[in-house]
Coordinates of C-alpha atoms in Angstrom, one line a residue:
Chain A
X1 CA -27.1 -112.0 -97.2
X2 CA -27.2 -108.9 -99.0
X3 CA -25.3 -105.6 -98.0
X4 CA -28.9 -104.0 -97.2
X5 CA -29.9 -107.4 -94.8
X6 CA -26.7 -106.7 -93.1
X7 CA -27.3 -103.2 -92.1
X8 CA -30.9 -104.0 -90.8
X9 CA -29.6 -107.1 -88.8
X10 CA -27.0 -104.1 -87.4
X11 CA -29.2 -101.4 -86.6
X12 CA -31.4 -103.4 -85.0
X13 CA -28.7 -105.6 -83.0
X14 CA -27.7 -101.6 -82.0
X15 CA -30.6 -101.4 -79.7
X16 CA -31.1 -104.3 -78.5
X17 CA -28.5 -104.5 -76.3
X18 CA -27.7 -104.0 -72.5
X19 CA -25.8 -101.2 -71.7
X20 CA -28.3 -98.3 -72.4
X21 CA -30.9 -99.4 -74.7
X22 CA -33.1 -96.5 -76.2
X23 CA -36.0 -98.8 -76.6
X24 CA -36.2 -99.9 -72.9
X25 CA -34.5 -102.9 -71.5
X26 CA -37.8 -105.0 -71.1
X27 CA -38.1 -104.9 -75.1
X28 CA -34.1 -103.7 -76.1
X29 CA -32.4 -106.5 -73.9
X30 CA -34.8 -109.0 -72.5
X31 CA -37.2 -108.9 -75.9
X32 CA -34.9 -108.2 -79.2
X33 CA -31.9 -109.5 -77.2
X34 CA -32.9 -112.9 -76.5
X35 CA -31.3 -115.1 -78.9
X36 CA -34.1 -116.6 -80.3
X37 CA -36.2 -113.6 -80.9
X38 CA -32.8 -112.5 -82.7
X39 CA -33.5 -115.3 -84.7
X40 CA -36.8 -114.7 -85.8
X41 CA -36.1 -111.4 -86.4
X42 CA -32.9 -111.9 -88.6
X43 CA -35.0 -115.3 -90.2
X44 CA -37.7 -112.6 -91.3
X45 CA -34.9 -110.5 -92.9
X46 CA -32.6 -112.7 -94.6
X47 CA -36.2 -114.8 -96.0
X48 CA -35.7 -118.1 -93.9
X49 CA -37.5 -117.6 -90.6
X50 CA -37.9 -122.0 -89.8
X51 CA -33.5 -122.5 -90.2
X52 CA -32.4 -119.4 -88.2
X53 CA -35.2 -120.5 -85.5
X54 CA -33.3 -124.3 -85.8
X55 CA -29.9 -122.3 -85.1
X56 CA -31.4 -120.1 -82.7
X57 CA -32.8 -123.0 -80.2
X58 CA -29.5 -123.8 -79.1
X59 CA -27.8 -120.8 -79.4
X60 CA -30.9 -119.7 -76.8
X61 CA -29.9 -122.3 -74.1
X62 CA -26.6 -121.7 -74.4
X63 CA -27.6 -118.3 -72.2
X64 CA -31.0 -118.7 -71.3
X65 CA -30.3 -117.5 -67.9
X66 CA -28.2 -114.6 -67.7
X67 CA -28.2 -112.7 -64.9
X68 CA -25.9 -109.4 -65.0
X69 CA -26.4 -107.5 -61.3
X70 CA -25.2 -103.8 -62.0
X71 CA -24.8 -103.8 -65.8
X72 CA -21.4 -106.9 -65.1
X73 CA -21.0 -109.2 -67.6
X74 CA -18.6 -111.7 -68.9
X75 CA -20.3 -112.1 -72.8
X76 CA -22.3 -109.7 -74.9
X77 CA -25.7 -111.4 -75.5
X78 CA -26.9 -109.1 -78.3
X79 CA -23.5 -109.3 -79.9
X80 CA -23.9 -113.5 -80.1
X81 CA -27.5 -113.0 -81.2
X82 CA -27.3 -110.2 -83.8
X83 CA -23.2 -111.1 -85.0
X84 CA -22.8 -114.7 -83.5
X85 CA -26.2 -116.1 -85.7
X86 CA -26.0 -114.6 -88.9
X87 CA -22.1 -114.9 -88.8
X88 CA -22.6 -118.8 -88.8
X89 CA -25.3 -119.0 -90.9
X90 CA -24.0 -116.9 -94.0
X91 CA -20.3 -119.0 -93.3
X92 CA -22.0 -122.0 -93.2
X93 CA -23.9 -121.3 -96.2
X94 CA -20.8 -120.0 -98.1
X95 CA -18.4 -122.8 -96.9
X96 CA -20.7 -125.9 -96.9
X97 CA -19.7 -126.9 -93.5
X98 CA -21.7 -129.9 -92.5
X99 CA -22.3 -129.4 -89.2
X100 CA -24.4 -126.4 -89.1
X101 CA -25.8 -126.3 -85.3
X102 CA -21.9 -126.5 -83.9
X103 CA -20.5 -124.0 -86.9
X104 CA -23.1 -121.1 -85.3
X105 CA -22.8 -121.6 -81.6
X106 CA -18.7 -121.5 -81.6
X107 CA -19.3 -118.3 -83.9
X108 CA -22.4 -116.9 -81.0
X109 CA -19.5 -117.3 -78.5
X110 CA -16.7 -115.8 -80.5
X111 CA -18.9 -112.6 -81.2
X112 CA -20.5 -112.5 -77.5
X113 CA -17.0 -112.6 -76.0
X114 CA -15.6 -109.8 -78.8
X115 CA -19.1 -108.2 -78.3
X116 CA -17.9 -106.8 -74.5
X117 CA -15.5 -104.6 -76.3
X118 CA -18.9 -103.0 -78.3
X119 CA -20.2 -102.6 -74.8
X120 CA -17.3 -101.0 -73.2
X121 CA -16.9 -98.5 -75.8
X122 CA -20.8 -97.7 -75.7
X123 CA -20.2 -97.2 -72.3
X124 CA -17.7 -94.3 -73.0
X125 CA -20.4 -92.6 -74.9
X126 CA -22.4 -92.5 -72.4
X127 CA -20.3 -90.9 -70.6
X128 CA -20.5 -88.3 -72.9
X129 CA -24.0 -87.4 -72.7
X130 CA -24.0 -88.1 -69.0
X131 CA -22.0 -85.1 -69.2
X132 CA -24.3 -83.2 -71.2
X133 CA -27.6 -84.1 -69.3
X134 CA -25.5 -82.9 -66.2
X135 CA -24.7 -79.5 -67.9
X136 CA -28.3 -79.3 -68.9
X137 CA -29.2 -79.8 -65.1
X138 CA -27.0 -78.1 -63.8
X139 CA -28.2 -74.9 -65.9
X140 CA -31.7 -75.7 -65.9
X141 CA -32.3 -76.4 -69.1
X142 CA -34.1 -79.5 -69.0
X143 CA -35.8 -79.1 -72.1
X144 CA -32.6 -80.6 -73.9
X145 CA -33.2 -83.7 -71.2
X146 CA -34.8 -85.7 -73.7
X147 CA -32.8 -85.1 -76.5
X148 CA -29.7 -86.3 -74.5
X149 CA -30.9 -88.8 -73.0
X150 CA -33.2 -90.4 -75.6
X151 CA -32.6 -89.2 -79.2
X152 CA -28.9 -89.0 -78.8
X153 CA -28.2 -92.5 -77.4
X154 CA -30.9 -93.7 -79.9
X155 CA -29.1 -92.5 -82.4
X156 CA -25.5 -93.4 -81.3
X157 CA -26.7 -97.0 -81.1
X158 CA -27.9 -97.1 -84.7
X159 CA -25.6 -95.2 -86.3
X160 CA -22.4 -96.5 -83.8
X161 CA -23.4 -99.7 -83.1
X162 CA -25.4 -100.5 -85.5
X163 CA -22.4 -99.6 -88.2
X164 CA -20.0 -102.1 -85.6
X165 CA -22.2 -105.2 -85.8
X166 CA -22.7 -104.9 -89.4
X167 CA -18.8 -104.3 -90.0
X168 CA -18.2 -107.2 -87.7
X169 CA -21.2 -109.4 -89.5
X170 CA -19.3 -109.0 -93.0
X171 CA -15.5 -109.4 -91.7
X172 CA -16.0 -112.0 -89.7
X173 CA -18.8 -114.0 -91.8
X174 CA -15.8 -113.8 -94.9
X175 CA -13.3 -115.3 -92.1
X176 CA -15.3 -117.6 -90.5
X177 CA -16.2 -118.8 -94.0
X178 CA -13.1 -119.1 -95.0
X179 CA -12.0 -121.5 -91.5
X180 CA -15.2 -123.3 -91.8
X181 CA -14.2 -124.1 -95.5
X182 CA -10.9 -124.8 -94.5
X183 CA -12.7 -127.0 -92.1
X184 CA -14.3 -129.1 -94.8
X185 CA -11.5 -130.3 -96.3
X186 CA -9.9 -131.2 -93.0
X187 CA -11.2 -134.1 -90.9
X188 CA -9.7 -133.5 -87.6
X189 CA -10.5 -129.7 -87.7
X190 CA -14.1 -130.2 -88.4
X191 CA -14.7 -132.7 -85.7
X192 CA -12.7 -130.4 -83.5
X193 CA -15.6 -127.7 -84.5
X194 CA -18.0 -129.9 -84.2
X195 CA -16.8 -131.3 -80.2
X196 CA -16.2 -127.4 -79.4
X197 CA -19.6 -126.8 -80.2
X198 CA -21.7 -129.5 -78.8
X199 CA -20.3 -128.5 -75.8
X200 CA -20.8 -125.0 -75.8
X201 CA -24.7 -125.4 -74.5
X202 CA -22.9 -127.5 -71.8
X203 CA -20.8 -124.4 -70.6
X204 CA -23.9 -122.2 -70.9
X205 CA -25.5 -124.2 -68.7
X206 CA -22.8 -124.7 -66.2
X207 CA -23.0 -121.2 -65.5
X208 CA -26.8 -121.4 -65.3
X209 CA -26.1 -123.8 -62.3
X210 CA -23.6 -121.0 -61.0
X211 CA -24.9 -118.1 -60.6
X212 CA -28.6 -119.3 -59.3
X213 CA -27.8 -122.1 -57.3
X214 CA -27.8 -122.0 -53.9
X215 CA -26.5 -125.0 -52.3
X216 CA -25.0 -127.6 -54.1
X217 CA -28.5 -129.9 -54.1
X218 CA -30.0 -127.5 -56.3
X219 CA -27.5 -129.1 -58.6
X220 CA -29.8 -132.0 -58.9
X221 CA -33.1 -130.1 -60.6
X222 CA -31.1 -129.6 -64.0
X223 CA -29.4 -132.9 -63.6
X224 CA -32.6 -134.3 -63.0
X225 CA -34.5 -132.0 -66.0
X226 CA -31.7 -133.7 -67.6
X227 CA -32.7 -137.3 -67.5
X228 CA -36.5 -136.2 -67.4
X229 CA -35.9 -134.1 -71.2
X230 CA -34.2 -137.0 -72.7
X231 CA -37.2 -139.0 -72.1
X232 CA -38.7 -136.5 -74.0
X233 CA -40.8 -134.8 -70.7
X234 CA -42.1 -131.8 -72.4
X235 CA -41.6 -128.4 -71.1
X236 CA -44.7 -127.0 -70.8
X237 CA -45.9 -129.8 -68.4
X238 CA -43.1 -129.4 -66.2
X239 CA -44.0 -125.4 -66.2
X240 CA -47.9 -126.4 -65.7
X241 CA -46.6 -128.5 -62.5
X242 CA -44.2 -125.9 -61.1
X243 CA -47.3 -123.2 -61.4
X244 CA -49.9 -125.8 -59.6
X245 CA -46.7 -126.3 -57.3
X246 CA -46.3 -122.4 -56.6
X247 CA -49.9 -121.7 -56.3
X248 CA -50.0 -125.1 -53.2
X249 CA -47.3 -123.7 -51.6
X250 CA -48.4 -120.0 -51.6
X251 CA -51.7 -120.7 -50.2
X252 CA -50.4 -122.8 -47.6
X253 CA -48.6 -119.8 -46.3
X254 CA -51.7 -117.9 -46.4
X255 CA -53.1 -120.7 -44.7
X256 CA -50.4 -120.6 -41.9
X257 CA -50.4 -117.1 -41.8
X258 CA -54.2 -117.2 -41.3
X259 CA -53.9 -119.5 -38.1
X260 CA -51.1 -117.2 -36.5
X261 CA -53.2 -114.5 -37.1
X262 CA -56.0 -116.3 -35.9
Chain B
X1 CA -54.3 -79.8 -53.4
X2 CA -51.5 -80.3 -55.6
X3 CA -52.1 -84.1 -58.0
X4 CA -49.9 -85.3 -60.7
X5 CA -52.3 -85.9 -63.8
X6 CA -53.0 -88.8 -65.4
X7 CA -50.9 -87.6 -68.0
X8 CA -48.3 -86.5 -66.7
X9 CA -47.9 -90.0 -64.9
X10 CA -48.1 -91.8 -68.2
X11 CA -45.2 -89.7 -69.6
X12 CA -43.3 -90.6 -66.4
X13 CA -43.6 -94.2 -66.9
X14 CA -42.8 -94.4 -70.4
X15 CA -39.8 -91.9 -69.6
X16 CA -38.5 -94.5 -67.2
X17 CA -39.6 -97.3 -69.4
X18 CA -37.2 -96.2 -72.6
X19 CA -35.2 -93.8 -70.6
X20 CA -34.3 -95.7 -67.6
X21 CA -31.1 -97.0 -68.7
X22 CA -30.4 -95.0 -71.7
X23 CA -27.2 -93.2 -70.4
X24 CA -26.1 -95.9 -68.1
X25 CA -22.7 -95.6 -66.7
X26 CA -20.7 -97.3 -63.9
X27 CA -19.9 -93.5 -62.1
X28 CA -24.1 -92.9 -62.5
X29 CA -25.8 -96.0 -63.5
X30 CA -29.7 -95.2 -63.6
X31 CA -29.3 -91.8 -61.7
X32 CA -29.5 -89.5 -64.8
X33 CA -33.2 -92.3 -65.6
X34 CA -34.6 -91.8 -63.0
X35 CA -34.3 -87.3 -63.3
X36 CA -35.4 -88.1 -66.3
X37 CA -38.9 -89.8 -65.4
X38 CA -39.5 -87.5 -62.6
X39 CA -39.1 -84.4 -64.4
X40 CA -42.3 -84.1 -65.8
X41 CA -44.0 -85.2 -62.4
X42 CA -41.7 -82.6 -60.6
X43 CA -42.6 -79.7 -63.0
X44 CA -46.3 -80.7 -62.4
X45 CA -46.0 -80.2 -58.8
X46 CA -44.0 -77.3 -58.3
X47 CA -44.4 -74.5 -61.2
X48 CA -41.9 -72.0 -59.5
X49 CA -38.1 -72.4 -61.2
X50 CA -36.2 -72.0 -58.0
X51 CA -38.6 -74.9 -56.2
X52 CA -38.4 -77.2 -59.5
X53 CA -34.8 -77.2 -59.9
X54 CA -33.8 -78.0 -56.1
X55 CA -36.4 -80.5 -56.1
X56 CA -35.4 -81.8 -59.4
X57 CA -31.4 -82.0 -58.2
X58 CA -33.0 -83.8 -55.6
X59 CA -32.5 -87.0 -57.6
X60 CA -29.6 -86.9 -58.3
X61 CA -27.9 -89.4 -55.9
X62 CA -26.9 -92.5 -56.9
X63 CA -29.8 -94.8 -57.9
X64 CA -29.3 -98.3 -59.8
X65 CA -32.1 -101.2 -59.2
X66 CA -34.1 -103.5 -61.5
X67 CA -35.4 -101.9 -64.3
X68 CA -38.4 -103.9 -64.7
X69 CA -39.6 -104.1 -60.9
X70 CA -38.1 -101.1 -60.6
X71 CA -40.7 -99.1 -62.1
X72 CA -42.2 -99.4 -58.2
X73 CA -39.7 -97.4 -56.9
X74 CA -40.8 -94.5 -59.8
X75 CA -44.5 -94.7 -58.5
X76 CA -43.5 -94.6 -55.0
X77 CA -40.9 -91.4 -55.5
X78 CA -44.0 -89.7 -57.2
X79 CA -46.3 -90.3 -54.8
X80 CA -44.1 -89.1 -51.8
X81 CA -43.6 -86.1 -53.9
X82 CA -47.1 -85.4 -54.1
X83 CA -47.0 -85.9 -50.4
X84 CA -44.4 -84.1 -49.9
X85 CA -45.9 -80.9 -52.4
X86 CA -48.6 -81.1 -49.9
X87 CA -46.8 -80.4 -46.7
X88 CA -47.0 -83.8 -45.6
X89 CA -43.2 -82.6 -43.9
X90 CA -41.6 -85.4 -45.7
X91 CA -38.0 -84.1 -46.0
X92 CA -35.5 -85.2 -48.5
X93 CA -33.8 -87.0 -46.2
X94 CA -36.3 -89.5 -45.9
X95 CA -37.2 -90.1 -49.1
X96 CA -33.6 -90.9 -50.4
X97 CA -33.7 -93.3 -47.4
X98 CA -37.1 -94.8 -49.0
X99 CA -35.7 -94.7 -52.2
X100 CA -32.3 -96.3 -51.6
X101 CA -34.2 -99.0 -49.6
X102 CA -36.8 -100.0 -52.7
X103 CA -33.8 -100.2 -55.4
X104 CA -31.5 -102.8 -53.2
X105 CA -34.4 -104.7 -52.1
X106 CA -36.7 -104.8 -55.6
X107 CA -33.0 -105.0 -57.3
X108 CA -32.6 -108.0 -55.7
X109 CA -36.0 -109.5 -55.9
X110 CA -36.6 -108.9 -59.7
X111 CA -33.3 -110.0 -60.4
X112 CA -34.4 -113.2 -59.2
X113 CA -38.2 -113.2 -60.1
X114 CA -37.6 -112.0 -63.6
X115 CA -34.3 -112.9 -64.9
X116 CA -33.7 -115.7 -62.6
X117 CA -37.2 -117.3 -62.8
X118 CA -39.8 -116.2 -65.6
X119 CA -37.9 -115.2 -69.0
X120 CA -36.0 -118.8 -68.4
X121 CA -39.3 -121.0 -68.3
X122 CA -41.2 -118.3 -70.8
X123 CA -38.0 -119.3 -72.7
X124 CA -38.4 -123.0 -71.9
X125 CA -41.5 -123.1 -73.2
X126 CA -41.2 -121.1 -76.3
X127 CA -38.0 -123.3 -77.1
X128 CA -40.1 -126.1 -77.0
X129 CA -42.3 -124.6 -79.1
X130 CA -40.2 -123.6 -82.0
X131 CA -41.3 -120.6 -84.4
X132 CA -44.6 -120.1 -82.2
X133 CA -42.9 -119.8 -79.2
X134 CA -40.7 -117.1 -80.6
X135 CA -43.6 -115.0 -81.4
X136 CA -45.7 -115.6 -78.5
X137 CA -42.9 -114.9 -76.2
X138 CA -42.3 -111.8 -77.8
X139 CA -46.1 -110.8 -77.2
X140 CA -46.3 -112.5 -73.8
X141 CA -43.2 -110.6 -72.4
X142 CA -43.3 -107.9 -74.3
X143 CA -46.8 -106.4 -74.5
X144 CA -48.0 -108.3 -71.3
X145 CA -44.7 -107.5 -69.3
X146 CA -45.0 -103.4 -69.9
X147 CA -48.7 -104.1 -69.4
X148 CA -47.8 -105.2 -65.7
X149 CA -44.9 -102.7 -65.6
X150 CA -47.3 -100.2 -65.9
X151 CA -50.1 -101.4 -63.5
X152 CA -47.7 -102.2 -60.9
X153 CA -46.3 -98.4 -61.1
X154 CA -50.1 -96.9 -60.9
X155 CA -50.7 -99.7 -57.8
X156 CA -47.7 -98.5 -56.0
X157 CA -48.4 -94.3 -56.7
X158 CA -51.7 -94.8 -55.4
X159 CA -50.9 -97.2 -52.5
X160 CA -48.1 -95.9 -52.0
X161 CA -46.4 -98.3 -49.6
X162 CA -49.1 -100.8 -48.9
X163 CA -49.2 -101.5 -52.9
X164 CA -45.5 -103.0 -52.6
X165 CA -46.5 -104.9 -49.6
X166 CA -47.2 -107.9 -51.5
X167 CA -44.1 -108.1 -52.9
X168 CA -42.4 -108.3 -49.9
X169 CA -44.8 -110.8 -48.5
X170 CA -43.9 -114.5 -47.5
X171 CA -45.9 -115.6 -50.0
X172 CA -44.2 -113.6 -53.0
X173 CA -40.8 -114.9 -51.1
X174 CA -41.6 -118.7 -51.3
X175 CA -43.2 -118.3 -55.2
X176 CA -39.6 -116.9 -56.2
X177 CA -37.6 -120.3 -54.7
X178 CA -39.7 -122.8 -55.8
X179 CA -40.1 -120.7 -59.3
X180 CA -36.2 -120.9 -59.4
X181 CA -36.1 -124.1 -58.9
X182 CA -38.3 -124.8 -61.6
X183 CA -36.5 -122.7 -63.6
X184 CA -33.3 -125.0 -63.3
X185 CA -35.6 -128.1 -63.2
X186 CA -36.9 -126.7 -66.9
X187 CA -33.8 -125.6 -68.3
X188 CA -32.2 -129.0 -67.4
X189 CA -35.2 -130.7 -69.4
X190 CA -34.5 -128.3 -72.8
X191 CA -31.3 -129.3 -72.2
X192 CA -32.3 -132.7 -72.2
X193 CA -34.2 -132.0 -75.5
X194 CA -31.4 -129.5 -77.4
X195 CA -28.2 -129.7 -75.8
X196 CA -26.9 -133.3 -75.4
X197 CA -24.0 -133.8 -77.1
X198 CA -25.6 -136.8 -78.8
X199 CA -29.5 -138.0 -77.9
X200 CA -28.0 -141.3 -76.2
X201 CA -27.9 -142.4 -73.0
X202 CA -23.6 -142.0 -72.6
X203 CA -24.4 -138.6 -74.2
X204 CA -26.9 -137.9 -71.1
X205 CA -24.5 -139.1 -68.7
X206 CA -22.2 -137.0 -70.4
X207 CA -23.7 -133.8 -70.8
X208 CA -24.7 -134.8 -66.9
X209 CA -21.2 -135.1 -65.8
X210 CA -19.6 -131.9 -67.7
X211 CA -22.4 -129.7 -66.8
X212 CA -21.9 -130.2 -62.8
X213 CA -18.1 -130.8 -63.2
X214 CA -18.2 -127.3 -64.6
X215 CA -20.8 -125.7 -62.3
X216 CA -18.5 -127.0 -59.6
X217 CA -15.1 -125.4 -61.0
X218 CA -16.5 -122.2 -61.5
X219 CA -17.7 -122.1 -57.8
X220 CA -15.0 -123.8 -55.8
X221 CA -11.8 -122.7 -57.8
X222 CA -11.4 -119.4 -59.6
X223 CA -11.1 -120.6 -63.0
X224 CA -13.5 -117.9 -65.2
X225 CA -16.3 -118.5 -67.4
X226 CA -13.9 -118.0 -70.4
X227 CA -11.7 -120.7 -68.4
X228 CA -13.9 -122.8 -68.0
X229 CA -14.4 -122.6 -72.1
X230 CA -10.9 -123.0 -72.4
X231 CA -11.5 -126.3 -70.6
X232 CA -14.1 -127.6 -72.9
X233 CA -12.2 -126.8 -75.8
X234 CA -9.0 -128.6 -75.0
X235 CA -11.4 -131.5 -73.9
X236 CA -13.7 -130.9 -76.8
X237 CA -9.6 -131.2 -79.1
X238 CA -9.0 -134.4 -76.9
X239 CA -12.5 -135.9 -77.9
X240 CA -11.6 -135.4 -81.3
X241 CA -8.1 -137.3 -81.3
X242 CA -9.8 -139.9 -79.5
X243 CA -12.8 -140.6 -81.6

């Protein structure tokens, strides 16, 4: 990856993120967030779309379901999709690391976890021009509203951000490189790297079960998805059945609902 | 008879839709979004300053809520304005009751329609479908999903309350469970496919155990999330001693 690739992958990891995207959250966090879209976006830049999509998959279901009530959460997904993937990929490349799947989700949850600290300090400038779009309210200029509140945070996330994630892509890409390399020539610390990150979709998942979950049977449907996807159940049948499923159960309450009225 | 135009509501929606949480703090959260998107319908209303400003400051309570879903809450707080413009003797009172109402409860429900439910099986699916599924994810959810933003806000101005009534209908109600549940079922079955630790059966029954062993710390104990990594990556060091 070239110095250019880096600052693209940057700016656009700059609004893509949670806390305040200036592109909307339905395309900033739940669009150009999403690991996998990260994916094919970076794949498109660095020129190899099909291995950054291999990468991604995982990387994807690691936090497929994320669900942040009031802006809280524990790992920055846009900092383990635009750092996290091309962080592995480029120290995987440089180092020869063999296992290539494990390398990049261990690095997605190093830079999601540091990624917070990105968040946190974009949330300090918003503060600033919360402050300013008060002023502007407060003297009734509301002209300047949309300067404040969408060209400046635009460009703070580009410029701020954007400049952050690309920083942290070279640093830690050299470093990671470096440990992955290290890696190679050491048996047990590879297979450690390796272990760490076959179970990292494990964890992601775990916390799936968490935070939706409602009693402890729903612990069976993923347990049971388990069994049913290593038999190689395909996914889009088991969405087809849950939609015929939904649609039964709706219209029996309509049904139901028909009869009280009735 | 005062009536925001057409494109005036336009501007609000997309004013909400980039804006909403563009200067999103913990002290404000979407407060300073949602002054944003109703500025333009508030200076369509009432051309006098004095009137514009105090009904403009008006919004400036608190408000936080699902951005997505949330763009209900937008149509509804233009609508009452309009109302409200027309000496419908809706006070203010009221409608920061109406609108504190809509953000809990839509908060709540689009949490668990749209983050809980849909982007995991649209995600499901376009897992299992690789580079296609990438794309058509990002046109399914992106073009299609502010598609429906948008209809959804134009239902609710115009319907006012009785276009969110099917929202909070049993039948939207029961379509959110079983959709969650489908949700886990299908993210357990790409787990099945991606994220076994190996693709046989005592990496199933592995993969089985750790991911309800973990569930189950990080409800009944108060080990974190980054605990619970912690965990894995001793056990993950252990594995690698012992193979």
């Amino acid at each position: 990856m070239n110095l250019l690739q880096i600052i693209i992958i940057g700016m656009i990891g700059g609004v893509s993120g949670m806390i305040a995207p200036p592109v909307g959250t339905s395309w900033g966090n739940y669009v150009l967030g999403r690991p996998l879209i990260a994916a094919l976006v970076i794949g498109m830049i660095v020129g190899d779309v099909p291995g950054m999509i291999m990468i991604g998959i995982p990387v994807q279901l690691t936090w497929i379901l994320m669900v942040t009530p009031g802006g809280v959460m524990r790992t920055d997904l846009r900092s383990a999709s635009y750092a996290g993937l091309p962080v592995g990929y480029a120290a995987v490349k440089c180092s020869g690391y063999a296992y290539a799947v494990p390398a990049v989700l261990v690095s997605a949850v190093i830079c999601g976890f540091l990624g917070t600290m990105l968040s946190r300090l974009e949330l300090r400038i918003n503060r600033r021009f919360e402050r300013q779009a008060v002023q502007a309210l407060d003297s009734g200029r509301t002209e300047r509203l949309p300067y404040i509140i969408q060209a400046g945070p635009l460009l703070s996330h580009i410029l701020i951000s954007g400049t952050i994630l690309a920083a942290a892509i070279v640093c830690l890409s050299r470093l990671y490189g470096l440990f992955l390399g290290l890696a190679s020539s050491c048996a047990v610390l590879s297979e450690a790297i390796r272990y760490t990150g076959l179970l990292v979709p494990l964890w992601g998942c775990a916390q799936t079960i968490r935070s939706t979950a409602e009693g402890y049977r729903w612990y069976l449907l993923p347990a049971a998805g388990m069994v049913l996807g290593y038999f190689g159940f395909p996914v889009p049948a088991a969405v087809a059945v849950s939609c015929v499923l939904t649609a039964v159960m709706c219209l029996r309450i309509k049904e139901e609902n028909t009869e009280e009225e009735i | 008879m005062k009536q925001v135009s057409q494109a005036v509501l336009r501007r609000c929606f997309f004013r909400w839709f980039f804006g909403s949480a563009a200067v999103f703090t913990p002290q404000r959260m979407q407060t300073l979004g949602l002054v944003y998107a109703m500025e333009p319908a508030v200076r369509d209303l009432y051309p006098e300053e004095e009137e514009y400003r105090k009904r403009l400051n008006s919004y400036r309570t608190l408000f936080n809520t699902e951005v997505q879903i949330g763009s209900a809450v937008i149509g509804m707080a233009i609508g009452l304005e309009e109302d409200s413009a027309n000496g419908s003797g809706m006070d203010d009172d009221l409608m920061r009751t109406i609108r504190s109402g809509l953000m809990g409860s839509l908060a709540g429900l689009g949490d668990a329609l749209l983050v809980g439910a849909l982007i995991p099986l649209l995600l499901c699916i376009a897992l299992d479908l690789g580079l296609a599924g990438a794309v058509s994810y990002l046109l399914v959810y992106g073009i299609l999903g502010t598609w429906l933003q948008y209809r959804l806000f134009l239902r609710v101005y115009h319907l006012r309350d009785e276009g969110l009534a099917f929202l909070y209908s049993s039948r939207t109600k029961t379509a959110v469970r079983i959709l969650q549940r489908c949700a886990l079922l299908c993210i357990g079955i790409a787990m099945g496919h991606y994220g076994l630790p190996e693709h046989t059966l005592p990496g199933l029954s592995a993969g089985i155990l750790l991911v309800l062993c973990g569930s189950l710390i990080l409800r009944r104990t108060s080990v974190s999330v980054r605990g619970l990594l912690g965990i894995y990556t001793v056990l993950a060091c252990i594995l690698t001693f012992v193979f």
